[in-house]
Amino acid sequence: MRVVISRFVERNSRKDPQIRPPRRPPTGADLEKAGIISKSNSQFNTPALFVKQKEKWRLVLDFRKLNEITVTQDFVIPTLDDILHEISGSNYFSALDMKSAFNQIPLHFADRHKTAFSTPDGDKYQFNRLCFGLKNSPKAFQSIAQEVLGDLLHNGALVYIDDIILFTKTIDEHFELLSKVFECFERIHLKFNPSKCQFLTKSSKFLGFVVTPEGILIDKDKSVSINEFPVPTDQKQIKSFLGCCNFYRRYIKNFAKRALPLTNLLRKDTPFEWTSETQEAFDDIKKAILNPPVLALPDPDAELQITTDASSCGIGAVLEQKCPNSEVKPLYFFQRN
């Protein structure tokens, strides 16, 4: 007996449908062609996927399991405060951006098989070059960049992983510094991305801030992004909002006190209830970040003064610096509940 299914796909039009198949995410072919990865038969395997960002696809890997068994390198990356205090007194800036910075650094042969991953098509690859996600990648690159800069480091040049800022008092000094920096990186064939570099400017974006001869500002793009943050509907969104703001709390006087209505909602067993008080605190912090004061760049020879305040809600302080024109400018706001 033969089973025949009766017709059930009947057309109501004479036109045959022509639908373009969805574009498949890339495999590893492009990265393999560039020499960043190569085919692998390693027993290691890391979860991987391609994520679309605008018109490009980005390879994202979850190295958490590998990082758990990786020994942390004994190398300290400088903090933002370590970096910014050296820029005081400068009038000209350049910000240099490395082109696919990590991917320019060869990975040690003994480590390559440990980075193996599989694509959705079933192909298996491993990295030939440094990649994002490995716990020691930032420290390794920072170490290399500092070594490359040599004596220029802390003498007009500072680096934070793959971001480099150059600063001088005069134009002539700046041209000379640029020439020396390019020579340093050319020697080991490391390349910059010209479209993302800024040369010889009176202000420079660096690590989410704008550095000027007058002081430090919050990058307007960052403050606008925070200002567009939607009203939180749960504790997770409050944590996300406060996490964004905490990076800039040095700019906000009495930040902890002003954020208290929001942080109170993060307490254990506290029901989430959005009130006029929490809305007011939410709007107040946004406004403060959108219109921040200019923080002075630390001058080791300047006179300092500190003002403190305390209440049952918490403690606060502001560290200020007396400028040559006798104007007093804030350096740092501190607060804690």
XYZ file of C-alpha atoms in Angstrom:
337
model
C 0.000 0.000 0.000
C 1.369 3.432 -0.933
C 0.532 6.454 1.183
C -0.022 9.619 -0.826
C -0.523 12.965 0.877
C -3.306 14.950 -0.685
C -2.532 18.355 -2.095
C -2.416 21.014 0.590
C -0.109 23.709 -0.848
C -2.445 25.399 -3.293
C -1.548 28.768 -4.716
C -3.911 31.703 -4.913
C -1.545 33.499 -7.316
C 0.214 32.593 -10.554
C 3.387 34.340 -9.421
C 6.085 32.037 -8.050
C 7.485 33.428 -4.784
C 11.133 34.453 -4.925
C 12.531 35.074 -1.440
C 16.173 35.831 -0.873
C 17.624 33.483 1.747
C 18.779 35.183 4.939
C 22.397 36.209 4.938
C 24.439 33.709 6.868
C 26.930 34.964 9.385
C 30.538 34.533 8.296
C 32.570 31.472 9.093
C 36.202 31.785 10.068
C 37.393 32.147 6.462
C 38.094 35.895 6.571
C 39.987 35.665 9.856
C 41.921 32.657 8.559
C 42.865 34.551 5.391
C 44.145 37.432 7.544
C 46.307 35.003 9.522
C 44.501 35.728 12.793
C 43.252 32.142 13.159
C 44.078 28.778 11.620
C 42.462 25.347 11.463
C 42.850 23.300 14.627
C 42.515 19.742 15.920
C 42.952 20.788 19.559
C 40.994 19.042 22.309
C 40.254 22.465 23.811
C 37.011 24.061 22.691
C 35.476 27.428 23.564
C 31.874 28.466 22.752
C 31.820 30.960 19.880
C 29.295 32.946 17.888
C 29.210 35.797 15.390
C 27.373 38.948 16.475
C 26.313 41.552 13.927
C 27.378 45.122 14.700
C 25.996 47.585 12.155
C 27.366 46.310 8.828
C 30.039 44.045 10.292
C 30.150 40.712 12.069
C 32.177 40.293 15.236
C 33.463 36.988 16.562
C 32.603 36.627 20.258
C 34.054 33.863 22.431
C 33.256 32.761 25.958
C 36.659 32.066 27.523
C 35.365 31.814 31.097
C 36.280 28.135 31.550
C 39.754 28.666 30.110
C 40.254 31.777 32.256
C 39.360 29.804 35.390
C 42.422 27.583 34.906
C 44.738 30.340 33.653
C 47.389 31.783 35.973
C 46.958 35.559 36.237
C 49.962 37.527 35.005
C 51.731 39.575 37.662
C 51.438 42.924 35.902
C 49.546 46.009 37.083
C 47.620 48.122 34.574
C 47.685 51.804 35.620
C 44.479 53.383 36.894
C 42.820 56.420 35.376
C 44.066 58.547 38.284
C 47.630 57.331 37.691
C 47.400 58.476 34.086
C 45.554 61.789 34.241
C 47.685 63.468 36.909
C 50.653 63.600 34.505
C 48.866 65.678 31.858
C 48.681 68.897 33.890
C 50.235 71.923 32.176
C 49.862 70.564 28.624
C 48.402 72.595 25.755
C 48.445 70.166 22.826
C 47.222 66.591 22.589
C 47.130 63.629 20.217
C 45.105 60.459 20.755
C 46.348 57.356 18.929
C 44.240 54.282 18.270
C 45.813 50.953 17.347
C 44.308 49.107 14.389
C 42.845 45.797 15.662
C 45.390 46.150 18.427
C 45.299 42.688 19.993
C 45.276 40.933 16.619
C 48.640 42.524 15.751
C 50.435 40.603 18.515
C 51.480 36.968 17.776
C 50.322 34.452 20.371
C 52.938 32.083 21.792
C 52.929 28.773 19.884
C 52.507 26.795 23.117
C 49.274 28.659 23.896
C 47.543 28.669 20.528
C 45.816 25.285 20.814
C 44.224 26.389 24.104
C 42.199 29.056 22.276
C 40.458 26.562 19.968
C 36.796 27.161 19.108
C 34.169 25.791 16.724
C 32.065 27.814 14.288
C 28.347 27.150 13.670
C 29.409 25.299 10.496
C 31.434 22.830 12.545
C 34.884 24.055 11.519
C 37.450 24.257 14.286
C 40.033 27.015 14.586
C 42.582 28.376 17.032
C 44.056 31.853 17.405
C 47.494 32.712 16.055
C 47.286 36.169 17.576
C 46.225 37.806 20.822
C 42.449 38.001 21.174
C 39.764 39.566 23.339
C 38.355 37.553 26.209
C 41.541 35.941 27.501
C 42.133 37.194 31.050
C 45.759 38.112 30.416
C 45.292 39.800 27.014
C 44.938 43.385 28.365
C 47.956 42.994 30.661
C 50.034 41.443 27.891
C 49.260 44.270 25.484
C 49.818 46.953 28.131
C 53.219 45.446 28.905
C 54.201 45.421 25.228
C 52.994 48.990 24.601
C 54.934 50.292 27.609
C 58.078 48.493 26.479
C 57.729 49.885 22.942
C 57.360 53.472 24.181
C 60.413 53.085 26.394
C 61.732 56.432 27.672
C 58.803 58.291 26.069
C 56.464 56.745 28.629
C 55.661 59.374 31.291
C 57.569 61.906 29.182
C 54.745 63.159 26.999
C 53.227 59.735 26.261
C 50.830 57.607 28.279
C 49.151 54.354 27.355
C 46.123 52.498 28.644
C 46.063 49.133 26.865
C 45.482 50.125 23.203
C 44.749 53.833 23.785
C 47.699 56.212 23.667
C 47.638 59.910 24.516
C 50.446 62.347 23.752
C 50.684 65.727 25.468
C 53.090 68.677 25.235
C 53.262 72.373 26.046
C 54.364 73.550 22.581
C 53.646 72.626 18.960
C 57.321 71.993 18.173
C 57.593 69.577 21.105
C 54.492 67.808 19.851
C 55.778 67.235 16.312
C 59.024 65.867 17.729
C 57.129 63.553 20.097
C 54.853 62.260 17.322
C 57.868 61.449 15.168
C 59.554 59.508 17.983
C 56.386 57.555 18.832
C 55.842 56.547 15.199
C 59.461 55.385 14.964
C 59.009 53.229 18.076
C 55.965 51.419 16.728
C 57.292 51.179 13.172
C 60.304 49.225 14.429
C 58.072 46.342 15.508
C 55.526 46.801 12.686
C 52.557 47.828 14.833
C 49.991 49.920 12.965
C 47.618 52.724 13.930
C 44.114 53.366 12.629
C 44.308 56.876 11.054
C 40.523 57.350 10.941
C 40.329 56.998 14.732
C 43.408 59.040 15.624
C 43.338 62.707 16.616
C 46.425 64.819 16.034
C 47.574 68.111 17.542
C 44.298 69.137 19.191
C 43.520 71.499 22.061
C 41.323 68.829 23.626
C 41.353 65.058 23.373
C 38.948 62.227 24.153
C 40.589 59.644 26.372
C 39.034 56.774 28.347
C 35.538 58.281 28.440
C 36.771 61.764 29.310
C 37.803 64.897 27.432
C 41.185 66.300 28.445
C 41.839 70.037 27.918
C 44.428 72.538 29.217
C 41.752 73.773 31.640
C 40.892 70.361 33.076
C 38.915 67.157 32.595
C 35.341 66.858 31.315
C 32.963 63.953 30.859
C 32.813 62.914 27.201
C 29.556 64.406 25.888
C 28.711 61.212 23.989
C 28.877 59.259 27.254
C 26.776 61.746 29.239
C 24.108 61.874 26.508
C 23.980 58.066 26.506
C 23.370 58.058 30.281
C 20.762 60.800 29.909
C 18.831 58.572 27.474
C 18.740 55.646 29.924
C 15.084 54.547 30.314
C 13.275 54.579 33.660
C 14.232 51.336 35.476
C 11.501 48.754 35.941
C 13.410 46.328 38.174
C 16.504 46.018 40.376
C 18.661 44.756 37.519
C 18.065 47.954 35.540
C 18.825 50.113 38.591
C 22.155 48.289 38.985
C 22.885 48.873 35.311
C 22.107 52.604 35.579
C 24.162 53.088 38.744
C 26.987 51.077 37.199
C 27.153 53.548 34.297
C 27.037 56.518 36.673
C 29.599 55.194 39.165
C 32.371 55.656 36.609
C 31.685 59.416 36.744
C 30.794 59.816 40.407
C 33.975 61.843 40.978
C 32.138 64.641 39.106
C 28.992 64.604 41.220
C 28.950 66.286 44.590
C 27.191 64.114 47.218
C 26.596 61.347 44.668
C 25.957 58.671 47.311
C 23.405 60.839 49.094
C 21.654 61.810 45.867
C 21.506 58.182 44.719
C 20.248 56.879 48.084
C 16.577 56.499 46.993
C 17.805 54.252 44.166
C 20.321 52.236 46.185
C 17.656 51.635 48.850
C 15.698 49.652 46.246
C 18.646 47.261 45.938
C 18.388 46.112 49.533
C 17.510 42.498 50.134
C 13.784 41.824 50.584
C 12.919 45.398 49.549
C 9.969 45.421 47.128
C 10.525 47.340 43.891
C 8.344 50.434 44.030
C 9.084 53.393 41.771
C 7.980 56.573 43.529
C 8.230 60.314 42.958
C 11.295 60.297 45.232
C 13.134 57.680 43.151
C 12.159 59.453 39.929
C 13.517 62.714 41.316
C 16.818 61.039 42.259
C 17.011 59.389 38.815
C 16.490 62.720 37.023
C 18.842 64.571 39.383
C 21.781 62.236 38.697
C 21.181 62.416 34.949
C 21.186 66.214 35.082
C 24.372 66.281 37.162
C 26.218 64.068 34.664
C 24.880 66.026 31.694
C 26.128 69.306 33.197
C 29.264 68.386 35.171
C 31.899 70.771 36.521
C 35.362 70.875 34.974
C 37.762 68.974 37.224
C 41.231 70.473 37.431
C 44.240 68.454 36.314
C 46.431 67.773 39.366
C 49.355 70.167 39.750
C 51.987 68.842 42.202
C 53.051 72.411 43.055
C 49.546 73.776 43.680
C 47.998 74.425 47.071
C 45.297 71.906 48.004
C 42.327 72.116 50.311
C 39.822 69.502 51.396
C 36.303 70.135 52.654
C 34.396 67.392 54.459
C 30.801 66.831 55.446
C 29.037 64.113 57.427
C 25.501 63.216 58.419
C 23.481 60.214 59.529
C 23.145 59.296 55.825
C 26.858 59.224 54.995
C 30.076 61.167 54.538
C 31.343 63.347 51.708
C 34.367 65.401 50.747
C 35.739 67.537 47.949
C 39.431 67.921 47.176
C 40.160 71.288 45.550
C 43.193 72.917 43.998
C 44.168 76.585 43.968
C 45.034 77.619 40.420
C 47.670 80.269 39.471
C 44.890 82.852 38.960
C 43.737 82.185 42.558
C 40.634 80.370 41.296
C 39.800 77.248 43.298
C 38.784 74.228 41.190
C 37.591 70.779 42.300
C 39.884 67.829 41.723
C 37.733 65.053 43.107
C 34.402 64.491 44.835
C 34.232 61.632 47.339
C 31.180 60.216 49.072
C 30.004 57.099 50.879
C 26.786 56.098 52.630
